[in-house]
Short mmCIF file of C-alpha atoms in Angstrom, two decimals:
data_model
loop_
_atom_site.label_atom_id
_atom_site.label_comp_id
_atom_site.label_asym_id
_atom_site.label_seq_id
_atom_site.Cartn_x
_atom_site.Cartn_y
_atom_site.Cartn_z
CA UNK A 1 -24.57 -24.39 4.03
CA UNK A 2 -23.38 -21.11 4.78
CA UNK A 3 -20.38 -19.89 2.49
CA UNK A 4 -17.13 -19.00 3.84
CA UNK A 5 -16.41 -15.73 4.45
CA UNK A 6 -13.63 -14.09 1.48
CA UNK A 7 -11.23 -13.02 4.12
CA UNK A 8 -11.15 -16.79 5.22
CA UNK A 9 -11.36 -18.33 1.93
CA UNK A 10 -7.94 -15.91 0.82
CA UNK A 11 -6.27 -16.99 4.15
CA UNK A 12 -6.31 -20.62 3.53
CA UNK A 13 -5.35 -19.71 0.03
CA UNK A 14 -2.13 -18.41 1.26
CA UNK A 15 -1.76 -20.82 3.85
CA UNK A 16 -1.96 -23.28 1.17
CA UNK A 17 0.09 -21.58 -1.34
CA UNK A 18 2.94 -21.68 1.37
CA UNK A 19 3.36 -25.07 2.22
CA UNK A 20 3.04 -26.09 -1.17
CA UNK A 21 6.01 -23.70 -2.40
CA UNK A 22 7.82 -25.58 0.90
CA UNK A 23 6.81 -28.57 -0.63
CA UNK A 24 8.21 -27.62 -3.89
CA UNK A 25 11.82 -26.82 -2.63
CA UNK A 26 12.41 -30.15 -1.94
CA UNK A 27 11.39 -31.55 -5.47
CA UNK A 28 13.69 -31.25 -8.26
CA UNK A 29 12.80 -28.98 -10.74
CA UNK A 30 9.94 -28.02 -8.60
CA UNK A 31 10.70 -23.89 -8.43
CA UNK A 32 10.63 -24.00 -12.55
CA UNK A 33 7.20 -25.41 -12.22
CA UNK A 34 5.83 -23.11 -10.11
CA UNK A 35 7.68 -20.70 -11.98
CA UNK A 36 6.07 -21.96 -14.96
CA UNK A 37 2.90 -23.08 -14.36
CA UNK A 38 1.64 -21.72 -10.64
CA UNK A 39 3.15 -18.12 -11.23
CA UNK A 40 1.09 -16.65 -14.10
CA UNK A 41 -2.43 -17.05 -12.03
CA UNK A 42 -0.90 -14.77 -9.59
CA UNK A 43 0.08 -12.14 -12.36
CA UNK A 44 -2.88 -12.72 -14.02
CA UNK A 45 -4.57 -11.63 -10.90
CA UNK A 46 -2.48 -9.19 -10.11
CA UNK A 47 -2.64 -7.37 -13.72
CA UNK A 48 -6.55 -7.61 -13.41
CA UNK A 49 -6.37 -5.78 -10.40
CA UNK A 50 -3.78 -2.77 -11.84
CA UNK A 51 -5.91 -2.89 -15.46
CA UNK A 52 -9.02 -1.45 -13.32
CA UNK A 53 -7.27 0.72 -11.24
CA UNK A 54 -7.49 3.87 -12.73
CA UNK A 55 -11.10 3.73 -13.90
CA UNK A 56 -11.94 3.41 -10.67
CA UNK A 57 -10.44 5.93 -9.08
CA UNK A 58 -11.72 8.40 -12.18
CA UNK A 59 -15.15 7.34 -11.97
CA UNK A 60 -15.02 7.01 -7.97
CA UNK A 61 -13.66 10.23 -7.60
CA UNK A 62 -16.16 12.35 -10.35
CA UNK A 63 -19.03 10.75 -8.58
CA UNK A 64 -17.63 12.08 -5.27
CA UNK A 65 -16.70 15.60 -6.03
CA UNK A 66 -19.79 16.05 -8.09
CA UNK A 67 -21.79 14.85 -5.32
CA UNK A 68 -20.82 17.34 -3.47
CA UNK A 69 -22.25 20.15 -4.38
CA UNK A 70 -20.53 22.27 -3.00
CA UNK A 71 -16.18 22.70 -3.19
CA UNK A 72 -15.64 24.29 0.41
CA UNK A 73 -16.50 20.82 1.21
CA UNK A 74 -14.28 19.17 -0.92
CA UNK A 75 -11.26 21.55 0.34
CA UNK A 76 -12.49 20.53 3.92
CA UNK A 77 -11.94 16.98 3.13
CA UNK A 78 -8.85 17.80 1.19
CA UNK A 79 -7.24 19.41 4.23
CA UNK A 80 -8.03 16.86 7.16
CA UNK A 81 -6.89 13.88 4.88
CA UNK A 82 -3.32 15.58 4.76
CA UNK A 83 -2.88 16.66 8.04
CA UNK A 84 -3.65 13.10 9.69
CA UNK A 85 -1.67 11.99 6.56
CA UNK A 86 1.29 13.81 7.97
CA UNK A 87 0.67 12.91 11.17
CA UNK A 88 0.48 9.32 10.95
CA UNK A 89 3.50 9.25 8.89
CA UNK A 90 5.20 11.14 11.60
CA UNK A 91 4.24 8.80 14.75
CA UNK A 92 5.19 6.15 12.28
CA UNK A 93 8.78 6.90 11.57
CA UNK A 94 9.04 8.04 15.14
CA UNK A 95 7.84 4.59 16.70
CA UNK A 96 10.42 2.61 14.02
CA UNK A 97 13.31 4.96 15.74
CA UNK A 98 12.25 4.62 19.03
CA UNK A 99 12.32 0.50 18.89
CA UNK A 100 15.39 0.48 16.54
CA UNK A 101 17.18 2.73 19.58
CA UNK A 102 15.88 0.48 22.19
CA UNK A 103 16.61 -3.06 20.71
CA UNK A 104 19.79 -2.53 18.50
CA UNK A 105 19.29 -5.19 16.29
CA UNK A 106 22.70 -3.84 14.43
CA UNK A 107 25.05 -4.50 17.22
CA UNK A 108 24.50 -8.39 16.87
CA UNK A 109 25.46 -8.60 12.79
CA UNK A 110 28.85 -10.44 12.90
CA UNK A 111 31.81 -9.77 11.03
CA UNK A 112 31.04 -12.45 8.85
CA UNK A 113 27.53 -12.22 8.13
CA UNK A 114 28.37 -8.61 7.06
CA UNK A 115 30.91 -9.59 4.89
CA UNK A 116 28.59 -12.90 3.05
CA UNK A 117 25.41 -9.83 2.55
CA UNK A 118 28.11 -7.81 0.45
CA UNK A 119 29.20 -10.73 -1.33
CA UNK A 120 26.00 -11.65 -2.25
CA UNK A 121 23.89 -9.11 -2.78
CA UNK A 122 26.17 -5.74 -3.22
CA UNK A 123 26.94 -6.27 -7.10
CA UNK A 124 23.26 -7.56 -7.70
CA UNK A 125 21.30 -5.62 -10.20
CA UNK A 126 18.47 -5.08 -7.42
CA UNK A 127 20.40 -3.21 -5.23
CA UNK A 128 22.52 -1.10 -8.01
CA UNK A 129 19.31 -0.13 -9.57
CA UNK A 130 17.56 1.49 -6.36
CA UNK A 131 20.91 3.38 -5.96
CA UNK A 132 20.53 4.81 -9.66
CA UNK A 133 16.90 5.42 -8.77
CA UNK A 134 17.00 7.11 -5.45
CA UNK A 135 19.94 9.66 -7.35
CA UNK A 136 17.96 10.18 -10.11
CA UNK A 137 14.92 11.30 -7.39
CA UNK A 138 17.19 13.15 -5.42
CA UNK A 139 18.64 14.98 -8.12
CA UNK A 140 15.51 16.55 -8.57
CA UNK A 141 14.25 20.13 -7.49
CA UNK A 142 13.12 20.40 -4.15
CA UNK A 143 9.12 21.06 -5.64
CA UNK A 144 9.80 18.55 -8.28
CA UNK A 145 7.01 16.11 -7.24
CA UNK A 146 4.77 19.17 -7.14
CA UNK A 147 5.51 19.40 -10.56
CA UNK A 148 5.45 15.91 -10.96
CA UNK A 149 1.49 15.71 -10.25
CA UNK A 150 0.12 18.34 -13.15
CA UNK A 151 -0.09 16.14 -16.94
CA UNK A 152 0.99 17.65 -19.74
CA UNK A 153 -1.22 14.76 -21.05
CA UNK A 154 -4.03 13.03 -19.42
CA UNK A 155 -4.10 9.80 -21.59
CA UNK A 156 -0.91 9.40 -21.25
CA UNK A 157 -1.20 9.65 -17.19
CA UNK A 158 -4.05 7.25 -17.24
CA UNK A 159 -1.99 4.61 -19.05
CA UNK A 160 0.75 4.36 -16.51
CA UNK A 161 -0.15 3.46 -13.08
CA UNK A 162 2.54 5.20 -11.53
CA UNK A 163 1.49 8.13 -12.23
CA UNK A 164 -1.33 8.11 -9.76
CA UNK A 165 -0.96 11.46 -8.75
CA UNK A 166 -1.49 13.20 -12.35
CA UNK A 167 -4.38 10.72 -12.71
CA UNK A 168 -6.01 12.11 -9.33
CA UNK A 169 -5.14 15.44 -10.33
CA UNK A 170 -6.85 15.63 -13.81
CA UNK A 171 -9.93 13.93 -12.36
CA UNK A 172 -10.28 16.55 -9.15
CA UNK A 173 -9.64 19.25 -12.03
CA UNK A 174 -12.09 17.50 -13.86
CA UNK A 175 -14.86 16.75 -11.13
CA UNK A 176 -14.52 20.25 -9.80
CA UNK A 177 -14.79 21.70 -13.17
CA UNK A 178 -17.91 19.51 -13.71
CA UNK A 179 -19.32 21.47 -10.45
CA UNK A 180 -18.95 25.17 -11.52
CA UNK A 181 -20.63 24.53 -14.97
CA UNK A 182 -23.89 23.68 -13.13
CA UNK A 183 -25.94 20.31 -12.67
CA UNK A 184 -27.76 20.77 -15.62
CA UNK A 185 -25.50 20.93 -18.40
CA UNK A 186 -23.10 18.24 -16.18
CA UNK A 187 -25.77 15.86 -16.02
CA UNK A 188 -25.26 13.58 -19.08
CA UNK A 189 -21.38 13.56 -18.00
CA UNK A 190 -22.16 12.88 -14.61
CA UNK A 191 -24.28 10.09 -15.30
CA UNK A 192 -21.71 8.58 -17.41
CA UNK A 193 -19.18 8.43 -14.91
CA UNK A 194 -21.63 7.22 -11.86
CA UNK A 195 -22.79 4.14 -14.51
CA UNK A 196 -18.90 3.71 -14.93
CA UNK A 197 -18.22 3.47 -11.15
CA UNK A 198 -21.07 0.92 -10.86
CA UNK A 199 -19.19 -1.43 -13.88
CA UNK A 200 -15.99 -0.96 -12.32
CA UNK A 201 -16.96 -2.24 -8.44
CA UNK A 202 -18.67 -4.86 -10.47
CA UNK A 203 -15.38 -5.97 -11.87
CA UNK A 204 -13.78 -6.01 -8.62
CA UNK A 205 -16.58 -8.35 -7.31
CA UNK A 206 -15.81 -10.72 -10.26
CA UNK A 207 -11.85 -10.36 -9.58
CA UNK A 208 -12.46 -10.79 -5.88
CA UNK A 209 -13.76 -14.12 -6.95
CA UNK A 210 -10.76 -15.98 -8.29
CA UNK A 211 -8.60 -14.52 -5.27
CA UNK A 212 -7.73 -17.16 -2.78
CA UNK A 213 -6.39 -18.92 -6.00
CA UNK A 214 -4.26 -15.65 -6.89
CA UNK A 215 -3.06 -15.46 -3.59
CA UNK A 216 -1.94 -19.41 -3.52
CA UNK A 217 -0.04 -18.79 -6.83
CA UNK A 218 1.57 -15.50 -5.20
CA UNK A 219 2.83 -16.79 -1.73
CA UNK A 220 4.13 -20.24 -3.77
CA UNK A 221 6.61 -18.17 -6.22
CA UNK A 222 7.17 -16.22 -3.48
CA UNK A 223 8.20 -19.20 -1.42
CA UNK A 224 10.16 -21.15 -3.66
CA UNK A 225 12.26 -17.76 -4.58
CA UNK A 226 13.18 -17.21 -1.59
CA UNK A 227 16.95 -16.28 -0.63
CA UNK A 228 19.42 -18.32 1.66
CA UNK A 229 17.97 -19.38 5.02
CA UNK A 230 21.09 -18.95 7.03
CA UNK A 231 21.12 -15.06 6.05
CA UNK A 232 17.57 -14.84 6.73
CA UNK A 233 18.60 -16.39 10.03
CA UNK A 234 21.00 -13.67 10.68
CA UNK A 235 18.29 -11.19 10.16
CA UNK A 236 15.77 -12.38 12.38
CA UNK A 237 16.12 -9.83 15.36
CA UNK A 238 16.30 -6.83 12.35
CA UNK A 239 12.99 -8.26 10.47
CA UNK A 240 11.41 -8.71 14.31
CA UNK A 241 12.41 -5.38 14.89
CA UNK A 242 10.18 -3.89 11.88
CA UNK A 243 7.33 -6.69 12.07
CA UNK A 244 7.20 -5.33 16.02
CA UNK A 245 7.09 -1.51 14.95
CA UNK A 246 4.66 -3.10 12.35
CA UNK A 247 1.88 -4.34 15.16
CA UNK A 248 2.68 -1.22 17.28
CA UNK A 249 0.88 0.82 14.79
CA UNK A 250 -1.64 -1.71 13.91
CA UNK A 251 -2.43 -0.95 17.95
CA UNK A 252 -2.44 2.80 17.04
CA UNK A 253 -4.80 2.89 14.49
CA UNK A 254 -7.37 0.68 16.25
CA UNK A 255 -7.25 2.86 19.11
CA UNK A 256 -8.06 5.47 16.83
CA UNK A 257 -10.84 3.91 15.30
CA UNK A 258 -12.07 2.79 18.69
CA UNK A 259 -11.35 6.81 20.49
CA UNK A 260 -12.47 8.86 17.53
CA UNK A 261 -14.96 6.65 14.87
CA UNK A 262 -16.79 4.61 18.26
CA UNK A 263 -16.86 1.32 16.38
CA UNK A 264 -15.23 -1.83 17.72
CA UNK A 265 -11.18 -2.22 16.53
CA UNK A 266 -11.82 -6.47 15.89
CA UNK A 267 -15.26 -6.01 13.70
CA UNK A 268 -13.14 -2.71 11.75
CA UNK A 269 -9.65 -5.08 10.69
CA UNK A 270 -12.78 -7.86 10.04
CA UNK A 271 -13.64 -5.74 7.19
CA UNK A 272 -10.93 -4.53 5.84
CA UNK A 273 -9.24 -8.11 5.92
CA UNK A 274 -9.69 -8.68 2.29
CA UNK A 275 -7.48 -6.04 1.41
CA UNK A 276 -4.90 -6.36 4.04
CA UNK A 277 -4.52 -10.21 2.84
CA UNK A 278 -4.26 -8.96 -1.12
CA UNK A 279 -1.45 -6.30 0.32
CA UNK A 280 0.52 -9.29 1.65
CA UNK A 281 0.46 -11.28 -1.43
CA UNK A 282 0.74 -8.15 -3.93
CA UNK A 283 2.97 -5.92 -2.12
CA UNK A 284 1.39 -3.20 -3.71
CA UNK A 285 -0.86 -0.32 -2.42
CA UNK A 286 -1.70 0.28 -5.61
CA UNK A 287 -2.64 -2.99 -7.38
CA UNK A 288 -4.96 -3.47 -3.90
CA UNK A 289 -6.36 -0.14 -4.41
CA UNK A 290 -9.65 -0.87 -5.86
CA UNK A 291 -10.24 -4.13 -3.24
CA UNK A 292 -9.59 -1.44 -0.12
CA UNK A 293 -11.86 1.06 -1.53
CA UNK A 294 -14.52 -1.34 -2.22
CA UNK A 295 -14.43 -2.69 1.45
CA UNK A 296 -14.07 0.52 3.02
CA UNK A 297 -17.17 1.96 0.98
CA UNK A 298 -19.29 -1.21 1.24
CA UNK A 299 -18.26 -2.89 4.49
CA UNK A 300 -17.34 -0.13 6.67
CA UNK A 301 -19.74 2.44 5.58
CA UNK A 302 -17.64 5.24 4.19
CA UNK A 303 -19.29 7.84 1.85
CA UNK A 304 -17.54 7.43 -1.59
CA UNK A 305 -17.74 11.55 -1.44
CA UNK A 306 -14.42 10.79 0.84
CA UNK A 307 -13.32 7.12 0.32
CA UNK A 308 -12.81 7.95 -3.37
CA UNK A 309 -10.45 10.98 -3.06
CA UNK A 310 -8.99 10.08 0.73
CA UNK A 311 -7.64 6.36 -0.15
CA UNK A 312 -5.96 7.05 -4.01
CA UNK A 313 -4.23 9.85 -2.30
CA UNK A 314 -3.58 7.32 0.38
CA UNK A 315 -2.23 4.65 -1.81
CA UNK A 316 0.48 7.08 -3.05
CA UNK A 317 1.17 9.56 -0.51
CA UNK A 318 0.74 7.79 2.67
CA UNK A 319 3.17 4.97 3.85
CA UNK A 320 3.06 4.80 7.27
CA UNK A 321 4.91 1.17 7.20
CA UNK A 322 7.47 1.82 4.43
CA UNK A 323 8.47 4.91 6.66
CA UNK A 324 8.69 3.01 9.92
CA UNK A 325 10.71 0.09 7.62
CA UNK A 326 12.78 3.12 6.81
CA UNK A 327 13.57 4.58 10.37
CA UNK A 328 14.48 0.89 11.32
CA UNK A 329 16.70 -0.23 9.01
CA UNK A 330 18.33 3.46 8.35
CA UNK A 331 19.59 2.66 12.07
CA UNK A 332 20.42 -1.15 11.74
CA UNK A 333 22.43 -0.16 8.77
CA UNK A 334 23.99 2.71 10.76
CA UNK A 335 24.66 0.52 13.88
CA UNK A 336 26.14 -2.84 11.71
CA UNK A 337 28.40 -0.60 10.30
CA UNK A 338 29.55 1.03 12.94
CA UNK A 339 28.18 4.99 11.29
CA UNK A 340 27.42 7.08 14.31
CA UNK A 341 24.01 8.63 14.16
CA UNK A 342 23.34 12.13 16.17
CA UNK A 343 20.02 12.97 17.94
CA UNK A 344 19.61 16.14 15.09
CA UNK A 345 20.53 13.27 12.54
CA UNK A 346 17.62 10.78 13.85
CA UNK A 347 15.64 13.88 13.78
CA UNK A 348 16.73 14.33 9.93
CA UNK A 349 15.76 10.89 9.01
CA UNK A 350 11.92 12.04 10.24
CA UNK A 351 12.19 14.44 8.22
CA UNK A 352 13.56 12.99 5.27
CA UNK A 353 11.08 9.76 5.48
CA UNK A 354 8.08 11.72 5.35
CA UNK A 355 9.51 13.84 2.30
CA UNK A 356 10.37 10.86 0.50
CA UNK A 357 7.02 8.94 1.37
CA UNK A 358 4.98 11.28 -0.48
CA UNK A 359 7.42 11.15 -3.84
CA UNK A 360 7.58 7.57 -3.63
CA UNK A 361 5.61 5.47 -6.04
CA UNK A 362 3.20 2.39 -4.34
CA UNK A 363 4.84 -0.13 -5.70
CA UNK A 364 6.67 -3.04 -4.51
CA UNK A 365 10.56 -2.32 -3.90
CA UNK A 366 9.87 1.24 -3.46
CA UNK A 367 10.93 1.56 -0.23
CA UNK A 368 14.25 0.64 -0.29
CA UNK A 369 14.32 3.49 -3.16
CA UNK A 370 13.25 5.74 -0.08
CA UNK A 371 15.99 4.23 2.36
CA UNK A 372 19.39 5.26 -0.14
CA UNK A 373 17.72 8.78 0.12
CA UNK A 374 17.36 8.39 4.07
CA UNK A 375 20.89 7.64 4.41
CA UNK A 376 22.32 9.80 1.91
CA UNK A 377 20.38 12.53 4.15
CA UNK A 378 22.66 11.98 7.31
CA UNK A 379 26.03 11.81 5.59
CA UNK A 380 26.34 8.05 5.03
CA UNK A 381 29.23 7.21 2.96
CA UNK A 382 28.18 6.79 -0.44
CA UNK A 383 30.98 4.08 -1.12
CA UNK A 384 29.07 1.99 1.74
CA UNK A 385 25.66 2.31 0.62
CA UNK A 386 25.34 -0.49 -1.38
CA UNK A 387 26.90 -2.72 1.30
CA UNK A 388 24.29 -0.96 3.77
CA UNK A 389 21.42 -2.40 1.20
CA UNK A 390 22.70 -6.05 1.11
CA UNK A 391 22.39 -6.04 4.66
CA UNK A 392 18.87 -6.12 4.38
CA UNK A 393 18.19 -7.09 0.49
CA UNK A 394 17.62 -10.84 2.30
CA UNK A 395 14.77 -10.00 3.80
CA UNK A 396 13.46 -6.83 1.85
CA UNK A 397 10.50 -8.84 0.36
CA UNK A 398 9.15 -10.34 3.14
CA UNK A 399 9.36 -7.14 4.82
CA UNK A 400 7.64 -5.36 2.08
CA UNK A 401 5.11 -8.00 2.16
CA UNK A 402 4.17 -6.64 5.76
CA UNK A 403 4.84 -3.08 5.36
CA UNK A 404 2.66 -3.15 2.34
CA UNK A 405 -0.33 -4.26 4.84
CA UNK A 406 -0.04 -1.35 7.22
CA UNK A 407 0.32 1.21 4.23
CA UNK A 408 -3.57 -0.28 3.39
CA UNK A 409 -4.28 -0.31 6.97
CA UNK A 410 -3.28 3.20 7.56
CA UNK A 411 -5.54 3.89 4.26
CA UNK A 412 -8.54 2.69 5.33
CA UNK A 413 -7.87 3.78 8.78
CA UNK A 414 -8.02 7.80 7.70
CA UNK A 415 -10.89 7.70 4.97
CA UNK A 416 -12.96 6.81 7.96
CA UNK A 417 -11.46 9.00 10.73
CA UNK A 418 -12.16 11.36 7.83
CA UNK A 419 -15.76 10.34 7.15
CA UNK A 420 -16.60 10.18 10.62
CA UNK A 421 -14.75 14.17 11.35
CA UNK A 422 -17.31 15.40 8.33
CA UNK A 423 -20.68 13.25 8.81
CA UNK A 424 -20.00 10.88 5.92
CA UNK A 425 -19.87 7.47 7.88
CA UNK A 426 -23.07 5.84 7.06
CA UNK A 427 -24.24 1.89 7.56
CA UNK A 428 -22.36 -0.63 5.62
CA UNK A 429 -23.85 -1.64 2.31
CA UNK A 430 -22.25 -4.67 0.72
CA UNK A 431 -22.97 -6.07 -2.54
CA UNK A 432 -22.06 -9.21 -4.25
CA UNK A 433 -21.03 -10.18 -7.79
CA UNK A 434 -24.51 -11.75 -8.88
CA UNK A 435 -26.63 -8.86 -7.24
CA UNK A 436 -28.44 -8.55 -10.88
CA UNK A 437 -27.16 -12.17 -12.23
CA UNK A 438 -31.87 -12.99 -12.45
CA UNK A 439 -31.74 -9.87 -14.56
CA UNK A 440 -29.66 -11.20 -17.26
CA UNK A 441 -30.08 -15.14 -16.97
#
């Protein structure tokens, strides 16, 4: 019998995981034992995933840059990954104002659903702490994330996942330091770190295993701790607002992938489902980092030379979905509150949203970090900001869940626009866990 396909197997794992957290809210004491007992598998999973992270992208992204062989090549990858980075980003924000202008989802927020958001959620500790956050960011120098990326200690960087950025930058220092020493006295390093890679996809192959249970675990918490129904209610035409900019881009990058990389759109988001599906449950670009570069390398075909600089880089720079999420509910806030926004204001927020993308760490709640700097941008009142986040605290999760997808999608989309602009899309090579299993039986 032929074995399901992962991408199905982690689909009925959510789809299971959801109507058994429904199931739960109607038992007493039923959220405490999911809590309890169904919760843990998903951080267990979700841990697993962050713990192997950073080899990865060290080992991935030696083997890449000293595979090269050469660093104009490197720089020439380096520069096209931005610039569609940027411009991404930019259509991104742009689409999220253009269908926030045209539907108004703020104008139908009554009076009263205004004023049970702020009673609920204004105090909370969520929303105070993102305020804190986002003034703590924009406190900072105007090159402060620049400064942000260079270590003043490598092990340090490695042992904190947000700091992505200094990890990628030691490594590229690293990898291209490894080049200009020569391949013979590199070699013994180099084959260190290419046996390394091969131990770390391995890992992700065994992880990948246990996920349709992982994701089960994830969507039941995140079912049973869900927040009032009638507020979510409220929300709908706001959250169908995003989820619509959401599918709008989806469109965009298969059209590039059709246009510019000549492969079909359906047999591409086939691929890649893996990931997407982990995004969902995680809500993290980072803790699905190692899954999308492992199905972009092995199932779509793209060179680890550029999958293993182009998608970190991704994972923390690039969030083409938080940034739409941004534009949207900048707006909605804007509108339910009756805060006139100008043309050169809505242009601000494009400006501000890419900015703030690429300072932003990829992890879940991040965004809304991004939005109190967004506002703050175009003269919002600051004693209405944390009214402006209840408004959408209901529905921030769920919303992250999605947004969290296209940031992967918008990953994996680039590393192979960028593989096919420099000749590194080759023929998919996919490997499974037990490969060498007769080896060591």
């Amino acid at each position: 019998m032929r074995k399901l396909a992962l991408h199905w197997q982690i689909l009925i794992g959510m789809i299971l995981g959801i109507l058994f957290g429904l199931a739960m809210t109607f038992v007493e004491g039923g959220a405490s034992f999911v809590a309890d007992w169904i919760k843990p598998l998903g951080t267990i999973f979700v841990k697993l995933l962050k713990l192997i992270a950073v080899p990865l992208i060290i080992a991935s992204l030696v083997k890449g840059i000293s595979d090269l062989k050469d660093i104009s090549k490197f720089k020439n990858i380096g520069l096209r990954t931005i610039l569609i980075y940027i411009g991404t980003t930019v259509i991104a924000i742009t689409v999220g104002l253009v269908l926030v202008n045209v539907v108004q989802p703020g104008n139908g927020i009554s009076e009263e659903t205004i004023a049970k958001l702020t009673e609920t959620y204004a105090n909370s500790g969520g929303v105070q702490s993102k305020i804190a956050e986002a003034s703590k960011q924009k406190a900072s120098g105007p090159l402060q994330f620049v400064v942000d990326m260079v270590p003043d200690n490598a092990m340090q960087a490695m042992s904190n996942n947000k700091a992505m950025l200094q990890v990628i930058f030691f490594t590229i220092f690293l990898g291209i330091s490894m080049l200009l020493i020569g391949e013979k006295k590199s070699k013994p390093l180099k084959k260190f770190f290419d046996s390394l890679n091969e131990v770390v996809l391995k890992m992700v192959d065994l992880i990948m295993l246990t996920a349709p249970y992982a994701v089960f675990a994830l969507l039941a918490n995140v079912v049973v701790s869900s927040n009032d129904p009638d507020l979510l209610l409220a929300l709908l035409k706001y959250a169908l607002t995003v989820v619509g900019g959401l599918l709008l881009l989806v469109v965009f990058y298969m059209i590039l992938i059709s246009v510019f990389v000549k492969k079909n759109p359906f047999w591409f988001l086939q691929q890649i489902s893996p990931a997407q599906l982990l995004a969902f449950s995680t809500s993290s670009s980072a803790a699905t980092l190692p899954v999308t570069m492992e199905r972009v390398e092995e199932h779509v075909g793209v060179d680890k030379e550029v999958s293993s600089f182009v998608l970190p880089v991704g994972a923390t720079i690039n969030m083409d979905g938080t940034s739409l999420y941004q534009a949207v509910a900048a707006v909605f806030i804007a509108q339910a509150l009756s805060f006139d926004l100008t043309f050169g204001d809505q242009l601000t927020i494009i400006l501000t949203a890419l900015l703030a993308s690429i300072g932003s760490a990829a992890v879940p709640g991040a965004g809304m970090v991004m939005l109190v700097i967004v506002l703050e941008s175009v003269g919002f009142p600051a004693d209405k900001l944390a009214i402006g986040l209840a408004l959408i605290f209901a529905v921030d999760r769920p919303l992250d869940m999605c947004r969290t997808v296209i940031n992967v999608t918008g990953d994996a989309t680039v590393s192979t626009l960028v593989a096919k602009s420099v000749g590194k899309l080759g023929k998919p090579h996919p490997k499974n866990w037990d490969d060498h299993y007769d080896e060591v039986k």
